[in-house]
mmCIF file of C-alpha atoms and ligand atoms in Angstrom:
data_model
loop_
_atom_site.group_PDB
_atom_site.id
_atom_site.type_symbol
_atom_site.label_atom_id
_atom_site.label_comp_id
_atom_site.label_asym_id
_atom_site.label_seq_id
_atom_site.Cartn_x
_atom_site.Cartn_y
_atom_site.Cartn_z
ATOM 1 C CA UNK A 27 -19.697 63.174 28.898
ATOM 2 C CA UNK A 28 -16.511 62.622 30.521
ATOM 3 C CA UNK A 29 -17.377 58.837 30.682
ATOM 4 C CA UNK A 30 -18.202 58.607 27.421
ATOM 5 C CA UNK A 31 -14.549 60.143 26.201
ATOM 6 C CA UNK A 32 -12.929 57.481 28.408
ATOM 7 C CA UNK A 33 -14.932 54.727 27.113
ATOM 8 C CA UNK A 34 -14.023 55.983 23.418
ATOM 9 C CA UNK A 35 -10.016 56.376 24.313
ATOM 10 C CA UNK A 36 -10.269 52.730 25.539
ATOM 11 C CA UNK A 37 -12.274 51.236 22.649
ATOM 12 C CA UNK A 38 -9.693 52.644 19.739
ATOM 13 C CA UNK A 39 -7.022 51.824 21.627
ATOM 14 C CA UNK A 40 -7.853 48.231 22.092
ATOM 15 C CA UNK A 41 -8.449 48.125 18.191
ATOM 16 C CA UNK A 42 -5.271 49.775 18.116
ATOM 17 C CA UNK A 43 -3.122 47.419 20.293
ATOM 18 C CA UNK A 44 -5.824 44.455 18.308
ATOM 19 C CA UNK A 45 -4.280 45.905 14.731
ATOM 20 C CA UNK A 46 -1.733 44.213 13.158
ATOM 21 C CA UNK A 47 -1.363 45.179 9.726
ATOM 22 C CA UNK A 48 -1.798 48.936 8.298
ATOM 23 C CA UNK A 49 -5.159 48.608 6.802
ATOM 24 C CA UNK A 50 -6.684 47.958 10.113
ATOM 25 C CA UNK A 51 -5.310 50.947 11.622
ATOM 26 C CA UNK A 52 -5.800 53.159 8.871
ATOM 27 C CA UNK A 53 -9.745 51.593 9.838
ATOM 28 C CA UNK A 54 -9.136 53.268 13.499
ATOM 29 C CA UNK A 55 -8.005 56.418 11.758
ATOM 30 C CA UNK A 56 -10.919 56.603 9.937
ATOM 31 C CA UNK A 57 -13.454 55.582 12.804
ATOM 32 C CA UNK A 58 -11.832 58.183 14.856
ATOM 33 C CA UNK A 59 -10.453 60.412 12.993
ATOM 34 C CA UNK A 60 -11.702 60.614 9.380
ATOM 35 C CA UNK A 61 -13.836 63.184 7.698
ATOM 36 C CA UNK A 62 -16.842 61.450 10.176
ATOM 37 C CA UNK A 63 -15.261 59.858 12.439
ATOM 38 C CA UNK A 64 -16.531 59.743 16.143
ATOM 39 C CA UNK A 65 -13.695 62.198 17.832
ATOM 40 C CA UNK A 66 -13.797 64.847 14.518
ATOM 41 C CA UNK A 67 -17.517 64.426 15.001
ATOM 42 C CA UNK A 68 -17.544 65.371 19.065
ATOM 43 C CA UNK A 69 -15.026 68.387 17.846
ATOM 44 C CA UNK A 70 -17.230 69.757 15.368
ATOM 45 C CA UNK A 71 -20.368 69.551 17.996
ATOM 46 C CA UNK A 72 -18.652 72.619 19.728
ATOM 47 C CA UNK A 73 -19.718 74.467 17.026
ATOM 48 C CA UNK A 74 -23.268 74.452 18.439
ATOM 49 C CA UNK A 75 -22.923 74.818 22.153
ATOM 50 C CA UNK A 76 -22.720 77.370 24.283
ATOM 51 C CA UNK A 77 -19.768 79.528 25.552
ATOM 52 C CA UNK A 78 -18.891 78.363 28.727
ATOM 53 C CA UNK A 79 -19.952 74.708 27.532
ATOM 54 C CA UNK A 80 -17.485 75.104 24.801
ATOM 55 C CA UNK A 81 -14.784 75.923 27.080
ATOM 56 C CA UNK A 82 -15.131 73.310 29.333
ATOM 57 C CA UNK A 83 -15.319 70.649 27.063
ATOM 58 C CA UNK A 84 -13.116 71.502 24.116
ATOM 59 C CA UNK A 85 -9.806 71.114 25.877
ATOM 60 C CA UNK A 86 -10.649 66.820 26.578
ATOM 61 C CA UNK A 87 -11.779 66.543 23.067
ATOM 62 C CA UNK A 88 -8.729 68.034 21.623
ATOM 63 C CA UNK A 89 -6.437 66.170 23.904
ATOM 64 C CA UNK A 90 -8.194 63.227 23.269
ATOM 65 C CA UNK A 91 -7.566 63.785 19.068
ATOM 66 C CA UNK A 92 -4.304 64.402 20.205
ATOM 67 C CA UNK A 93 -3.446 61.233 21.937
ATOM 68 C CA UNK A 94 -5.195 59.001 19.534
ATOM 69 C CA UNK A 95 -3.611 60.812 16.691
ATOM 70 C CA UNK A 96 -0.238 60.058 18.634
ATOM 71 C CA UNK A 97 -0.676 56.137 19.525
ATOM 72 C CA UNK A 98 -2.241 55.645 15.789
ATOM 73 C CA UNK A 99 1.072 57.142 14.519
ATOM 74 C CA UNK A 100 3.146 54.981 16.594
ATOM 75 C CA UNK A 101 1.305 51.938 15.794
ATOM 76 C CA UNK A 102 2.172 52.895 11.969
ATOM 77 C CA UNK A 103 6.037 53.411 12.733
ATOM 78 C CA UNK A 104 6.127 49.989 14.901
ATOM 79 C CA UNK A 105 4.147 48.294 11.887
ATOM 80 C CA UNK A 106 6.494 49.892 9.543
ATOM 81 C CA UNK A 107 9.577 49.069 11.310
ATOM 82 C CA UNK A 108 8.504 45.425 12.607
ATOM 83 C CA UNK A 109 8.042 44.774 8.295
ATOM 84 C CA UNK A 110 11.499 46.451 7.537
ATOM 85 C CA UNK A 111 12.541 43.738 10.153
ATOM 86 C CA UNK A 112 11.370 40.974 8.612
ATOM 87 C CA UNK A 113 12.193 42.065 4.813
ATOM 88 C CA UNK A 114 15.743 42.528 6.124
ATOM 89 C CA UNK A 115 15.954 38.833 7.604
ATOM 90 C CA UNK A 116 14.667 37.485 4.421
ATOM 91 C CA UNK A 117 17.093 39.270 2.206
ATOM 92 C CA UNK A 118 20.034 38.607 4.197
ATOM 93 C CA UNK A 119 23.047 37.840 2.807
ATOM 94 C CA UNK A 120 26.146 35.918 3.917
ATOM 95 C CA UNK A 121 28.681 38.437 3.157
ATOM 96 C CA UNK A 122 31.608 36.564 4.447
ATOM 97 C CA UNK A 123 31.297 34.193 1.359
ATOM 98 C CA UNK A 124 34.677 34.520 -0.915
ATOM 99 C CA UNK A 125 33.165 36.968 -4.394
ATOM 100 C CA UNK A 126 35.752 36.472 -6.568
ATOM 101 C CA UNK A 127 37.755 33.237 -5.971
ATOM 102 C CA UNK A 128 41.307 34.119 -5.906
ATOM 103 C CA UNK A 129 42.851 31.705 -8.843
ATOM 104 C CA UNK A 130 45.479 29.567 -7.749
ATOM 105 C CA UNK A 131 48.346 28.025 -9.718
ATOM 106 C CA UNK A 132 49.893 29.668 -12.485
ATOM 107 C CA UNK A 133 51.200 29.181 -16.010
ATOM 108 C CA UNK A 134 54.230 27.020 -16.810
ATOM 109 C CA UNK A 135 56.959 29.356 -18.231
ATOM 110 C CA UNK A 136 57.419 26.742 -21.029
ATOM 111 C CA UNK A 137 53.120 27.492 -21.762
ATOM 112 C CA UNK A 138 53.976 30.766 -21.562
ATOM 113 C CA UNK A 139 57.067 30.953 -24.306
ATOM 114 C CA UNK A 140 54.794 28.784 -26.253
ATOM 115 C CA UNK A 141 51.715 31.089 -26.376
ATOM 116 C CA UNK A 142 54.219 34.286 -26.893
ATOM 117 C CA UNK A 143 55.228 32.669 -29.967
ATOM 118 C CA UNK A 144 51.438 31.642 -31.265
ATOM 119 C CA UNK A 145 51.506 35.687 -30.946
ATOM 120 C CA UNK A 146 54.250 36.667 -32.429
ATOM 121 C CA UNK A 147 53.987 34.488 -35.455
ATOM 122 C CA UNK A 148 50.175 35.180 -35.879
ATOM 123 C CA UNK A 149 51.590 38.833 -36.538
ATOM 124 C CA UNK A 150 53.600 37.601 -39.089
ATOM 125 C CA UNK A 151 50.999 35.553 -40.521
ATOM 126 C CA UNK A 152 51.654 32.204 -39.784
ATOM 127 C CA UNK A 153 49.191 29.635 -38.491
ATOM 128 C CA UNK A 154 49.954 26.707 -35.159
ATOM 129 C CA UNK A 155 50.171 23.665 -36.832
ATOM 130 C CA UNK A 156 50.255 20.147 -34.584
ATOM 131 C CA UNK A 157 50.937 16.547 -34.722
ATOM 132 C CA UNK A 158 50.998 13.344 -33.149
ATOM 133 C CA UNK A 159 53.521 12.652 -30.260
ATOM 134 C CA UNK A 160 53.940 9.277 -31.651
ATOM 135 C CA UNK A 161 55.066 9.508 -34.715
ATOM 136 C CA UNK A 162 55.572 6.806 -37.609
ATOM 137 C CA UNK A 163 58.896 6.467 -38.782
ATOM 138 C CA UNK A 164 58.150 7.888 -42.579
ATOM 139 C CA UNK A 165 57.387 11.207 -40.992
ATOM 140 C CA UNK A 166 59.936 11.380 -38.049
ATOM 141 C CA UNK A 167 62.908 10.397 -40.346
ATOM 142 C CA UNK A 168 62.103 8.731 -44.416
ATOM 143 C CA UNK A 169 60.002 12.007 -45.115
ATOM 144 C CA UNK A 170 62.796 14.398 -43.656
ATOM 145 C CA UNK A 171 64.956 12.521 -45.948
ATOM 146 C CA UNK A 172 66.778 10.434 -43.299
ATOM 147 C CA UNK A 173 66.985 7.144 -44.791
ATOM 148 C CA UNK A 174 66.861 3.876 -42.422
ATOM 149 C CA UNK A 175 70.933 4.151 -42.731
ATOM 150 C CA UNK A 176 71.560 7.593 -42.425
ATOM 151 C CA UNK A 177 73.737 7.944 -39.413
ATOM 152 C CA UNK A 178 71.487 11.097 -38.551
ATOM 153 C CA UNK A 179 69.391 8.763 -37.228
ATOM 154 C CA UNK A 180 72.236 7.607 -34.505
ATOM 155 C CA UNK A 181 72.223 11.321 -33.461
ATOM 156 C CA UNK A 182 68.619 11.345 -32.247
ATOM 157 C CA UNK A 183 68.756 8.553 -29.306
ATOM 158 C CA UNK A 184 65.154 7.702 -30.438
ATOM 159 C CA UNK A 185 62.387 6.004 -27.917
ATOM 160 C CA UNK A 186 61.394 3.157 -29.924
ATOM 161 C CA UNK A 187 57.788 2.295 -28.921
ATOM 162 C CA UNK A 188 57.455 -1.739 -28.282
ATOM 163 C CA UNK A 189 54.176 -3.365 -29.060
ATOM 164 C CA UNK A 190 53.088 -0.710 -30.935
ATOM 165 C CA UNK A 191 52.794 -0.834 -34.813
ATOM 166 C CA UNK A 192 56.014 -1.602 -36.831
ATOM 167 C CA UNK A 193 58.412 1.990 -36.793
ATOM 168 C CA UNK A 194 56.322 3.584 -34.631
ATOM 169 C CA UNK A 195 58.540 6.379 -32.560
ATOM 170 C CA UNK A 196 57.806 8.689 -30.087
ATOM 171 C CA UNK A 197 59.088 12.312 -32.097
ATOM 172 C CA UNK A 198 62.451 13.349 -32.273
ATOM 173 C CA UNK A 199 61.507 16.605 -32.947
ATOM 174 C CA UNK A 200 59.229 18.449 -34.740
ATOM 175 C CA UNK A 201 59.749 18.551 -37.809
ATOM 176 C CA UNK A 202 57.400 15.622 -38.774
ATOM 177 C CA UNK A 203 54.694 18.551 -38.552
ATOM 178 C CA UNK A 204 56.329 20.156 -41.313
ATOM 179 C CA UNK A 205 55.497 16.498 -43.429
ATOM 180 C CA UNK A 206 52.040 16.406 -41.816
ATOM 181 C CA UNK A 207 51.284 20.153 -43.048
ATOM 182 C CA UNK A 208 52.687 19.439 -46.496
ATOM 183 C CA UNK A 209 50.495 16.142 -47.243
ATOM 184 C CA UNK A 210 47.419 18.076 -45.849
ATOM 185 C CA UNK A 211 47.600 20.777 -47.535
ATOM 186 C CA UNK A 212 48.152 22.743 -50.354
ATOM 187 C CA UNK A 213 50.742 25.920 -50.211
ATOM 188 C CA UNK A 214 51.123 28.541 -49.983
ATOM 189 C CA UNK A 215 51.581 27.461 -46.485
ATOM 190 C CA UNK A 216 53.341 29.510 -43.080
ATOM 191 C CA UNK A 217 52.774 27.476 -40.186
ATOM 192 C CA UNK A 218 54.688 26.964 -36.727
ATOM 193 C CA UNK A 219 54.534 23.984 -34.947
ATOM 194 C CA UNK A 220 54.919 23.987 -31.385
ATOM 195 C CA UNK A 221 55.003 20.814 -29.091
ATOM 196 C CA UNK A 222 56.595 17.902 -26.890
ATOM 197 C CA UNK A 223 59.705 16.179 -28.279
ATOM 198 C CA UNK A 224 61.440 13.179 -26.677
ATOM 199 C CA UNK A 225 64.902 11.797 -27.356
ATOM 200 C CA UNK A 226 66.966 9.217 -24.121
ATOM 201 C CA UNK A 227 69.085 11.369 -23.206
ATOM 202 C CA UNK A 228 69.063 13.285 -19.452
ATOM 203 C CA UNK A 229 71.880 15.574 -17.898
ATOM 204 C CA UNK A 230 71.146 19.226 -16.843
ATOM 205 C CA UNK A 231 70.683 20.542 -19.763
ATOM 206 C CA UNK A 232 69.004 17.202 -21.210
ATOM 207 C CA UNK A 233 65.526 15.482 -20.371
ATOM 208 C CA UNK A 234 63.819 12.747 -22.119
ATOM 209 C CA UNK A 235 60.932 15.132 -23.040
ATOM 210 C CA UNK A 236 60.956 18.872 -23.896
ATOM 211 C CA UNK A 237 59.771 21.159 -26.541
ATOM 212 C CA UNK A 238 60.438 22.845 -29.746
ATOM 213 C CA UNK A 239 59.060 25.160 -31.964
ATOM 214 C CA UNK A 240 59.132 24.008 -35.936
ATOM 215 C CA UNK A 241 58.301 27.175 -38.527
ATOM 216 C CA UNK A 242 57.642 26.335 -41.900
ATOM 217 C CA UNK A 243 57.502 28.579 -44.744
ATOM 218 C CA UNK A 244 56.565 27.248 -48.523
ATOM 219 C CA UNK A 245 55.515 29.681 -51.330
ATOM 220 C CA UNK A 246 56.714 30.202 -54.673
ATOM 221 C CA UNK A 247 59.434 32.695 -54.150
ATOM 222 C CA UNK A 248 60.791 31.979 -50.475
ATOM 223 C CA UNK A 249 64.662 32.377 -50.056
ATOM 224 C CA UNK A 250 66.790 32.972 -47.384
ATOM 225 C CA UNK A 251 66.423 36.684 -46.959
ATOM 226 C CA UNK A 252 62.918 35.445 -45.847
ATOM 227 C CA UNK A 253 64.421 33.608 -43.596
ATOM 228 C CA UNK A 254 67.150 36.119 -41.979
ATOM 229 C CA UNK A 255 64.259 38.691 -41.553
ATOM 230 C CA UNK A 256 61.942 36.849 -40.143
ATOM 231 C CA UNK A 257 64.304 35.414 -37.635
ATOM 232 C CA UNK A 258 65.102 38.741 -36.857
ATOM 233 C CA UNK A 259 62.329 39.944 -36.172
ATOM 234 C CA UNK A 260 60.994 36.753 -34.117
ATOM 235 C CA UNK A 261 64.133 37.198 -31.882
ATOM 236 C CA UNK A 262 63.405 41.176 -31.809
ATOM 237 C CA UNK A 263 59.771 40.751 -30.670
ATOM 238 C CA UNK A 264 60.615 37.453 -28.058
ATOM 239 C CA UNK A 265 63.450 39.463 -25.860
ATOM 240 C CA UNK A 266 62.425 42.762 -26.544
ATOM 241 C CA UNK A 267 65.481 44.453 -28.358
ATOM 242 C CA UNK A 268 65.650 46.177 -31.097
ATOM 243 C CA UNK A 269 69.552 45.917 -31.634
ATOM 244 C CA UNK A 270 69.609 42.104 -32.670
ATOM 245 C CA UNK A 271 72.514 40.518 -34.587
ATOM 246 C CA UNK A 272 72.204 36.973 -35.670
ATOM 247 C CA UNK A 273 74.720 35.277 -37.053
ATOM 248 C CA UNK A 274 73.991 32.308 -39.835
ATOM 249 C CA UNK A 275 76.704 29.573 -39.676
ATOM 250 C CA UNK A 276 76.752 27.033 -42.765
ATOM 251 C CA UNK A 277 76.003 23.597 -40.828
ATOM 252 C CA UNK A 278 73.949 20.517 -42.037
ATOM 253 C CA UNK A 279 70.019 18.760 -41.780
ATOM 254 C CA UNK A 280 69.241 16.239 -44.148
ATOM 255 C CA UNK A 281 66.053 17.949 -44.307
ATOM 256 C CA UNK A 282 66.841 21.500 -45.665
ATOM 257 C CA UNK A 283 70.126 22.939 -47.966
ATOM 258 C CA UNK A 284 71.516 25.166 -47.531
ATOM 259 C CA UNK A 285 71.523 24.399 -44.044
ATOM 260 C CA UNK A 286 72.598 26.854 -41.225
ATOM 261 C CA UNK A 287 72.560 27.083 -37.519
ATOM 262 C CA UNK A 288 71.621 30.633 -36.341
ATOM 263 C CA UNK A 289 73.438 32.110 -33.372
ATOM 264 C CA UNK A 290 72.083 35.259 -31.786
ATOM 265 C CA UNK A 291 74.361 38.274 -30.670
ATOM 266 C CA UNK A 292 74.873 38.832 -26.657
ATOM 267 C CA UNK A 293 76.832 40.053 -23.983
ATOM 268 C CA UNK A 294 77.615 38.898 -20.395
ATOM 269 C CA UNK A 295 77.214 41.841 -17.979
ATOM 270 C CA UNK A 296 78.688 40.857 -14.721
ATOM 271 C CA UNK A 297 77.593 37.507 -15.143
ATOM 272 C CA UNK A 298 73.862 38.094 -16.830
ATOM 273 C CA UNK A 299 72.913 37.051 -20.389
ATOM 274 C CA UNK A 300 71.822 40.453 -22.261
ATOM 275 C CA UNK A 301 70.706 39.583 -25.802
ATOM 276 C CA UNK A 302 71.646 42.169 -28.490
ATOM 277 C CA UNK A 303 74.946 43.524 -29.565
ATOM 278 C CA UNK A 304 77.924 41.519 -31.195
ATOM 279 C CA UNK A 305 80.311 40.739 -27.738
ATOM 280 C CA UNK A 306 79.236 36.931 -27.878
ATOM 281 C CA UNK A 307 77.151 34.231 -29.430
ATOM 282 C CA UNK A 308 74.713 32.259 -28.862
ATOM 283 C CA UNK A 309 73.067 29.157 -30.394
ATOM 284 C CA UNK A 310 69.682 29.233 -30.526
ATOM 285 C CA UNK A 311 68.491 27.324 -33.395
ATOM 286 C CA UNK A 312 68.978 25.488 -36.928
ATOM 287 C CA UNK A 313 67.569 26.082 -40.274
ATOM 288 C CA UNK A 314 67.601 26.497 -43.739
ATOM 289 C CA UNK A 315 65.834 25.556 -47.338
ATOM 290 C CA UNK A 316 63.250 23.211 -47.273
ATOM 291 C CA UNK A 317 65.216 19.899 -49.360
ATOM 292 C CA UNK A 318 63.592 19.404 -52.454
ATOM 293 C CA UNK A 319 63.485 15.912 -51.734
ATOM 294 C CA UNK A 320 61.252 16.795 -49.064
ATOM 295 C CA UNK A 321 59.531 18.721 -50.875
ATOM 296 C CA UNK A 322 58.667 16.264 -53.424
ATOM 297 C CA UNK A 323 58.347 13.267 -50.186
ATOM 298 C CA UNK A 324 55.464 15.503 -49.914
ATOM 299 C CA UNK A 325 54.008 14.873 -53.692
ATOM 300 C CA UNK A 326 54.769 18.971 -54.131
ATOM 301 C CA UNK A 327 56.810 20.057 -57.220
ATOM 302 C CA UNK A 328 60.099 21.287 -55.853
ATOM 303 C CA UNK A 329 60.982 23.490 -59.121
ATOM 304 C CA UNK A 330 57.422 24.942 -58.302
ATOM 305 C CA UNK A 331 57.724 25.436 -54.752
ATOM 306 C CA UNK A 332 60.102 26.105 -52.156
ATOM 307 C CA UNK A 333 60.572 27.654 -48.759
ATOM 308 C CA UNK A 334 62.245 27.756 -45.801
ATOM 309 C CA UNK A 335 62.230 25.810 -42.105
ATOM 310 C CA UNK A 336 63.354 26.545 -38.854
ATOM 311 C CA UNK A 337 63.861 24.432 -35.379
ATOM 312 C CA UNK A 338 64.043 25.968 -32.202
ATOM 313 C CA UNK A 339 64.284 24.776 -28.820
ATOM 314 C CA UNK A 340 61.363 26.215 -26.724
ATOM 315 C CA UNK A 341 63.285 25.301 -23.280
ATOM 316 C CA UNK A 342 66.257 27.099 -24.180
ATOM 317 C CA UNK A 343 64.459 29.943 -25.318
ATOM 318 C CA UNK A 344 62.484 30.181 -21.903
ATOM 319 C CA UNK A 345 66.068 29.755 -19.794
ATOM 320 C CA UNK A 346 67.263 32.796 -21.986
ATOM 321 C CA UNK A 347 64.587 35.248 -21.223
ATOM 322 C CA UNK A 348 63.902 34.192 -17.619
ATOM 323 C CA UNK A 349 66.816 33.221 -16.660
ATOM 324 C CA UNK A 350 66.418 29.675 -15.307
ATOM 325 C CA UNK A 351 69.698 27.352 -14.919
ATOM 326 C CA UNK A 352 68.460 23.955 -14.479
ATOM 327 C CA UNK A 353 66.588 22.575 -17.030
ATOM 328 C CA UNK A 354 65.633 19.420 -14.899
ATOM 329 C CA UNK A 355 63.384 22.032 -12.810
ATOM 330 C CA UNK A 356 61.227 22.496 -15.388
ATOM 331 C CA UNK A 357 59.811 18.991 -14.992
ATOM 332 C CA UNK A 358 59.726 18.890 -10.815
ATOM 333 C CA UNK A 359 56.437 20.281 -10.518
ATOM 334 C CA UNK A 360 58.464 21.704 -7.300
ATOM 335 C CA UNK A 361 55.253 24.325 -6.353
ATOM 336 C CA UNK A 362 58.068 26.824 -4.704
ATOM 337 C CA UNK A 363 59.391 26.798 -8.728
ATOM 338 C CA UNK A 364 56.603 26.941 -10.174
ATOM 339 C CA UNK A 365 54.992 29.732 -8.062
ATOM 340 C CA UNK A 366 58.563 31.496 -8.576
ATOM 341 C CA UNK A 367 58.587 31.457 -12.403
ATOM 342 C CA UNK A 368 55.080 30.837 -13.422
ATOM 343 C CA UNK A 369 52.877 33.435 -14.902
ATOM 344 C CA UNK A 370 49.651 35.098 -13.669
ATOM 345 C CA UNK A 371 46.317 32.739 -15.259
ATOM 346 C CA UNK A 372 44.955 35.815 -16.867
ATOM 347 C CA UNK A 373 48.177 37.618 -17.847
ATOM 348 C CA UNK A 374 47.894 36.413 -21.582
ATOM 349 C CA UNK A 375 50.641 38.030 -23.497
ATOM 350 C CA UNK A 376 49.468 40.210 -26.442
ATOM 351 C CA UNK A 377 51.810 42.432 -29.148
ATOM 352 C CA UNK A 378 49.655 45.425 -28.132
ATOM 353 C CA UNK A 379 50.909 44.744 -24.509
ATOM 354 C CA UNK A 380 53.848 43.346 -24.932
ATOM 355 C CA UNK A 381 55.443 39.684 -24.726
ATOM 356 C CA UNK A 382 58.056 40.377 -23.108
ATOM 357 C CA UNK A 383 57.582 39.934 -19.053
HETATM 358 N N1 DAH B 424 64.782 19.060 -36.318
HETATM 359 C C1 DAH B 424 66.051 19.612 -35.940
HETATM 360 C C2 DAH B 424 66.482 19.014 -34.623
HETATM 361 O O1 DAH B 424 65.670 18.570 -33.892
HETATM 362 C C3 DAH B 424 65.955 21.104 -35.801
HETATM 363 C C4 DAH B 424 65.820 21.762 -37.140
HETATM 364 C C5 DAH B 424 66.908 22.172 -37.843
HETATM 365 C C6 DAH B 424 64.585 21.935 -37.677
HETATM 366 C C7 DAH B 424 66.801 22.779 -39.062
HETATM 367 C C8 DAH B 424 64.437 22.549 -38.914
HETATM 368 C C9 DAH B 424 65.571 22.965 -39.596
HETATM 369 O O2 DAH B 424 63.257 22.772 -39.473
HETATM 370 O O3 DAH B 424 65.421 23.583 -40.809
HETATM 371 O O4 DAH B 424 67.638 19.051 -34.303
#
């Protein structure tokens, strides 16, 4: 009898050590083990024999349950944990791989000022209107009512553009949009006009190219309250004060009369530009009432429409709320500048969250 056990331990746990997936020792379970299995079947012969038999023999069947019970538990757990192993190499993962890309470089101050406007105006209810960089002489100058002899022209140190098409200029300014906008469309219209101007002329608070911001206004009933108020409250909104004063000084354009240049109220606190108040002045941009000429350059009725137009330098304005000196910077693409004053890729300004840095 005792032979036979032996034989039995060593033939299950040769299929044991033989098994390699958990079907085939769930088979040795049930060979051995199971409802009629071998071992159960040995156990449940002790039923029938007699005392002293049953005594003697019950304690090797039981031990041998016991042990093959054991090793086919073991055999489970190294199955088990050998196929843990191998899911867990398949699903690896490279964590030292970057997630989220840090972005580098940043937004130009002059971008910046230029999409704070967009938002400002769009509040206001005025669409960005564009147009070429080179620009044909009608719409720089004729259009704006500055005739070929106008000495206005003299004041513009215009890039002439050889080879190119007769009169064809790289812009002055920006005004041409205002033309462009006109021709294209019908009013009422309440645009601003953002963009690249260029004029030879270079010193530190000159370059060849910067920017301004054109706003045109044309409706029925525009005057120059219109005007006042909406400068106002553009200036309000850009540097974030409430107490603004501006200050409308009769000047000249061709393009508009009346014309004015606007000067915005400031003080110098130990040597730093505060806007708001009355102390000082500064210029920060001309305007006026669209010229009926103009107006009718455009093939609109000037005793049927009328409006108002601003120009505004978009440099200047970014030097006054961030306080740069050098204009020439700007332009340097100098990284230690631009990682100085530029502006967070994602930080998009919004009137809800305020354009004011
Ligand atoms: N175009 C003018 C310039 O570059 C600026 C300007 C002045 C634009 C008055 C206007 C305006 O629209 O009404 O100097």
């Amino acid at each position: 009898m005792a032979a036979d056990l032996d034989a039995l331990r060593a033939r299950y746990l040769a299929d044991l050590a033989a098994a390699s997936t958990p079907d085939s020792v769930e088979a040795v379970r049930v060979a051995a083990l199971g409802k009629s299995g071998t071992v159960t079947a040995l156990l449940k012969s002790l039923g029938g024999l007699a005392a002293d038999e049953r005594l003697r023999l019950a304690p090797a069947y039981q031990a041998l349950r016991e042990e093959l019970a054991g090793a086919i538990e073991a055999k489970k757990a190294a199955l088990e944990a050998a196929a843990l192993e191998a899911r867990l190499a398949a699903e690896r993962m490279d964590m030292s791989l970057p997630v989220l890309p840090e972005p580098t470089g940043s937004i130009h101050p002059i971008a910046r000022v230029m999409d704070e406007l967009a938002e400002i105006f769009a509040d206001l209810g005025f669409a960005v209107a564009e147009g070429p960089e080179i620009e044909d002489d009608w719409h720089n100058f004729t259009a704006l009512n500055i005739p070929p002899e106008h000495p206005a022209r003299a004041m513009h140190d215009t890039f002439y553009l050889a080879g190119a098409p007769e009169g064809r200029v790289l812009r002055t300014h920006t005004s041409p949009v205002q033309i462009r906008t006109m021709t294209g469309g019908t009013p009422p219209i309440r645009i601003i006009a953002p963009g690249r101007v260029y004029r030879s002329d270079s010193d530190a608070t000159h370059t060849p190219m910067f920017h301004q911001v054109e706003g045109l206004v044309i409706d029925r009933d525009t005057h120059m309250g219109h005007l006042k108020w909406t400068l106002e409250t553009f200036v309000q909104a850009f540097f974030g004060v409430d107490d603004v004063v501006l200050r409308l000084r009769p000047s000249f354009f061709p393009f508009t009369e009346p014309s004015v240049e606007v000067d915005v109220g400031c003080s110098w606190e130990g040597g730093r530009l505060a806007i708001g108040g009355s102390a000082s002045w500064l210029e920060i941009l001309g305007a006026g009432m669209v010229h009926p000429k103009v107006i009718s350059n455009c093939g609109l009725d000037p005793t049927e429409w009328q409006g108002f137009a601003f120009g505004c330098g978009i440099d200047r304005l970014a030097m006054l709320k961030y306080g740069m000196t050098d204009l020439r910077a700007f332009f340097d693409a100098d990284l230690r500048w631009l990682r100085h004053y530029g502006f967070r890729a994602l930080d998009v300004p919004t009137l809800s969250g305020g354009v004011s840095a």
